[in-house]
PDB file of C-alpha atoms in Angstrom:
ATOM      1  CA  UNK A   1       7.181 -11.129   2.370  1.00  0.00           C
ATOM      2  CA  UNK A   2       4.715  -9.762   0.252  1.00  0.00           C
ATOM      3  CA  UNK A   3       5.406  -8.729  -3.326  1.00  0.00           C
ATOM      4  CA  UNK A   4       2.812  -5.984  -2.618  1.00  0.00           C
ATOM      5  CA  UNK A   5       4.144  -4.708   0.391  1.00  0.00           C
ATOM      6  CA  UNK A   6       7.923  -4.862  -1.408  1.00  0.00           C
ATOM      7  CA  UNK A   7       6.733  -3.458  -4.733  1.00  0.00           C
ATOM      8  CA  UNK A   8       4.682  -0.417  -2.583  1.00  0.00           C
ATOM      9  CA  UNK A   9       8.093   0.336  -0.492  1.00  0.00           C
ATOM     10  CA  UNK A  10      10.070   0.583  -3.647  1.00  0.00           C
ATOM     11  CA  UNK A  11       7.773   2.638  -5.476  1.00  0.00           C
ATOM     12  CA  UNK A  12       8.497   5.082  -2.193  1.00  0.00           C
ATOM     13  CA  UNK A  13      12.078   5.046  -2.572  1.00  0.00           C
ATOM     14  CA  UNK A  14      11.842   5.902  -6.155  1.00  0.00           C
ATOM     15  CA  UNK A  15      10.063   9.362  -5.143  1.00  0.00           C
ATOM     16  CA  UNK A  16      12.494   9.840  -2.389  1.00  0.00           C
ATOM     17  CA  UNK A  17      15.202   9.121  -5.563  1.00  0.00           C
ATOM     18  CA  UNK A  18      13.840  11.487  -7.367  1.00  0.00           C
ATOM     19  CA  UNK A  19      14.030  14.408  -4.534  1.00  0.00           C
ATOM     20  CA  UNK A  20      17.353  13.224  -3.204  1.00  0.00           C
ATOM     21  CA  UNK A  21      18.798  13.633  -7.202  1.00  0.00           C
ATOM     22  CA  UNK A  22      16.566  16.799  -7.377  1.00  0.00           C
ATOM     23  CA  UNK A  23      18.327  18.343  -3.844  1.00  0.00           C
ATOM     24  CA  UNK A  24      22.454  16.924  -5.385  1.00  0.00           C
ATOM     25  CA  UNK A  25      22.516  13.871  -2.822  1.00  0.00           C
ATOM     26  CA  UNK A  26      24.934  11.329  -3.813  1.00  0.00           C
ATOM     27  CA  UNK A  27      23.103   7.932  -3.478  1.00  0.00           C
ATOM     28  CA  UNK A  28      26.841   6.172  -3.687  1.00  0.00           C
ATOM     29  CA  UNK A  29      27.934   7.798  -0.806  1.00  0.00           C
ATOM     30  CA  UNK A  30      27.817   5.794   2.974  1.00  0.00           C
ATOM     31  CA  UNK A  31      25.928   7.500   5.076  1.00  0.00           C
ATOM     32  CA  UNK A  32      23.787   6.243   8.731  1.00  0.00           C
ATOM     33  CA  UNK A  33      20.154   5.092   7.482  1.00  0.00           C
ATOM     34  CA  UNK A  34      18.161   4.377  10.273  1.00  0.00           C
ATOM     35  CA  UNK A  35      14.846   1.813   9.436  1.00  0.00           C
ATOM     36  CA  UNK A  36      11.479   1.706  11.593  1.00  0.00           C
ATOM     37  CA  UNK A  37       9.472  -1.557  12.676  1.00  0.00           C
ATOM     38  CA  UNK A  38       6.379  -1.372  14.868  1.00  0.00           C
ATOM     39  CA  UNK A  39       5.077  -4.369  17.101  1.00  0.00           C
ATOM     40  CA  UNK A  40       2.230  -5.187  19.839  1.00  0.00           C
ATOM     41  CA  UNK A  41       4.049  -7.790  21.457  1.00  0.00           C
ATOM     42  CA  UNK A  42       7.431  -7.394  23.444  1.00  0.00           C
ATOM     43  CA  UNK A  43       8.420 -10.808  22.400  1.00  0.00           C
ATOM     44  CA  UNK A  44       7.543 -10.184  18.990  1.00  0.00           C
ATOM     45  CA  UNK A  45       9.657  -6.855  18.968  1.00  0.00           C
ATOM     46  CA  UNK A  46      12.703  -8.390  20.958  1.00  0.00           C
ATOM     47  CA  UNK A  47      13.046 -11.821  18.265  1.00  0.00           C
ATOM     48  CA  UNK A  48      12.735  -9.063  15.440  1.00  0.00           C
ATOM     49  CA  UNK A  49      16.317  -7.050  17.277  1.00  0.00           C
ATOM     50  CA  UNK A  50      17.881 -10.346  17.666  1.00  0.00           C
ATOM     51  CA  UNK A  51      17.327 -11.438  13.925  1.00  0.00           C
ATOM     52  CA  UNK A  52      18.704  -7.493  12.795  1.00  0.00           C
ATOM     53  CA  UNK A  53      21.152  -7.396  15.188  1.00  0.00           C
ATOM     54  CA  UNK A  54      23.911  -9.567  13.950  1.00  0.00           C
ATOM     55  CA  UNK A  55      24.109  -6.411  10.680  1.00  0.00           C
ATOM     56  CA  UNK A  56      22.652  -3.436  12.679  1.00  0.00           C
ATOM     57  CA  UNK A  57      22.858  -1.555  16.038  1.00  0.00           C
ATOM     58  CA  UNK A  58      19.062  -1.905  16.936  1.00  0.00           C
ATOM     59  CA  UNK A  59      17.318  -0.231  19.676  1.00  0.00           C
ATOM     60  CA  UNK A  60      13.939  -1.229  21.186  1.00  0.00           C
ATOM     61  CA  UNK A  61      11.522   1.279  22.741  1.00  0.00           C
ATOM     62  CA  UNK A  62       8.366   1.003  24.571  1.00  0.00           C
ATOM     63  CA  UNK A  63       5.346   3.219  23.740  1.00  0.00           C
ATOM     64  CA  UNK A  64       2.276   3.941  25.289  1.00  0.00           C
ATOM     65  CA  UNK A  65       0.217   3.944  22.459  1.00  0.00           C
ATOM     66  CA  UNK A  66      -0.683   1.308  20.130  1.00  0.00           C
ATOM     67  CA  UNK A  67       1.764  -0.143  18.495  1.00  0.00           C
ATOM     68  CA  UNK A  68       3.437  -0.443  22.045  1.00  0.00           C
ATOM     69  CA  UNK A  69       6.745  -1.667  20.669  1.00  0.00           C
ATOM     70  CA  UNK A  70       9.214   0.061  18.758  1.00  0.00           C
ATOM     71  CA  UNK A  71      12.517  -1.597  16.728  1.00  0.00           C
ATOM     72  CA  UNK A  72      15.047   0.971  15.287  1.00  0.00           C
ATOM     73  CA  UNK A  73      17.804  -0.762  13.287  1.00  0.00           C
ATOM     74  CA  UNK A  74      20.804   1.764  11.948  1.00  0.00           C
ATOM     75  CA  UNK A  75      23.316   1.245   9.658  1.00  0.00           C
ATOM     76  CA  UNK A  76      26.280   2.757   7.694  1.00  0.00           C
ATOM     77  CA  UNK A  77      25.526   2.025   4.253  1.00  0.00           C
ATOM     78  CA  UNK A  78      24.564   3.672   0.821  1.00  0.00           C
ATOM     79  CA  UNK A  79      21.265   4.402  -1.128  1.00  0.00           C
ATOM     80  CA  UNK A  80      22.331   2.670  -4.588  1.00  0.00           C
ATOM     81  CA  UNK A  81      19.147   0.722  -5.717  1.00  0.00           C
ATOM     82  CA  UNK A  82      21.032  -2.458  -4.914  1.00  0.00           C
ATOM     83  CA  UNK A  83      21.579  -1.581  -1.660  1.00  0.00           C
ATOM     84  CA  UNK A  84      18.269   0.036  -0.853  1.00  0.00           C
ATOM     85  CA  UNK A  85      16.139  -3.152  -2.593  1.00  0.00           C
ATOM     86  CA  UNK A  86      18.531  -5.611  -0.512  1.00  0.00           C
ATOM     87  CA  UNK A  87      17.242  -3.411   3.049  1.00  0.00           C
ATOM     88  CA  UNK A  88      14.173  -3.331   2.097  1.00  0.00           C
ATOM     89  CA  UNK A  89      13.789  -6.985   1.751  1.00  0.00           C
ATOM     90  CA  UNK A  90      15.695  -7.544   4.910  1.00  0.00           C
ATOM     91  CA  UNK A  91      13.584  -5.962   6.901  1.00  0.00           C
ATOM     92  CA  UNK A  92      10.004  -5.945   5.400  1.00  0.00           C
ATOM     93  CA  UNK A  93      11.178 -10.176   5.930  1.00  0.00           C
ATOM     94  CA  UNK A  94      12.011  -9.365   9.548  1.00  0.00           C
ATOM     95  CA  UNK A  95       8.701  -7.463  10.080  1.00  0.00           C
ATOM     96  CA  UNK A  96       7.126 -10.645   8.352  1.00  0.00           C
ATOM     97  CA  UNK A  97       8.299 -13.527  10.190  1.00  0.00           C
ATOM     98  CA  UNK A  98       7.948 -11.540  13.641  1.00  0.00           C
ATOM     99  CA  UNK A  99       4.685 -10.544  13.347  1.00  0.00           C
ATOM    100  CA  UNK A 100       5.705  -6.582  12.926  1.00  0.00           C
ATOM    101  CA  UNK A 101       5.061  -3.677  10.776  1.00  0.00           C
ATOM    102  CA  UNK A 102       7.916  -2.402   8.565  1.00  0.00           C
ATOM    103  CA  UNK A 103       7.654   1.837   8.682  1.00  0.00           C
ATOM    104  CA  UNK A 104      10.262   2.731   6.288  1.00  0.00           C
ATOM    105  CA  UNK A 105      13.783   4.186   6.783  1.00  0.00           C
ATOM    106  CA  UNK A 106      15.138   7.757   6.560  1.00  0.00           C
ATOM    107  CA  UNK A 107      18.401   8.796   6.046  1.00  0.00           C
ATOM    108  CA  UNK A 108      20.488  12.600   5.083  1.00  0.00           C
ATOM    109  CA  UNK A 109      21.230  13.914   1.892  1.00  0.00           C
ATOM    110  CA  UNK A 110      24.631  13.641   1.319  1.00  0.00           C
ATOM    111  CA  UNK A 111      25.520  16.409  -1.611  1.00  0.00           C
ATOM    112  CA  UNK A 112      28.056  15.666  -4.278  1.00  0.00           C
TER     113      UNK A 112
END
């Protein structure tokens, strides 16, 4: 993985910190978080939900646009900085070594 691509992902989640604080989310709280890779090969997509599956339910969806392959991968887990730095480098690898795009993740605001 890149140390540009990782350093410009976590300079996104510290905005989206700042706005979850702003709007009372509770970042230790559990909660589903639901990541996005994009592909142009089947195969490529299909390795890439093997390698997350074994952590995450992961679906794969065609498109008929370009990228033509969609990964989702959902969890249950929590936005503390550990948790959201270990993600992030789990799947901006996975988008890596399979030849993929890494979209970002979304996830609710879970008020204290």
């Amino acid at each position: 993985m890149t140390d540009d691509r990782l350093e410009r992902e976590w300079t996104r989640w510290l905005e989206q910190r700042t706005v979850r604080l702003e709007r009372g989310d509770d970042l230790g709280v559990e909660r589903q978080v639901d990541h996005t890779l994009f592909f142009n090969r089947r195969w490529h997509a299909i390795r890439a939900a093997k390698l997350i599956a074994p952590t995450r339910a992961v679906r794969v969806l065609r498109t008929h646009d370009r990228p033509r392959w969609i990964v989702e991968a959902s969890c249950t887990e929590d936005l503390t900085d550990d948790s959201v730095r270990h993600s992030l480098e789990f799947m901006l690898t996975i988008a890596r070594v399979c030849r993929g795009t890494y979209d970002g993740f979304g996830a609710p605001v879970v008020r204290l």
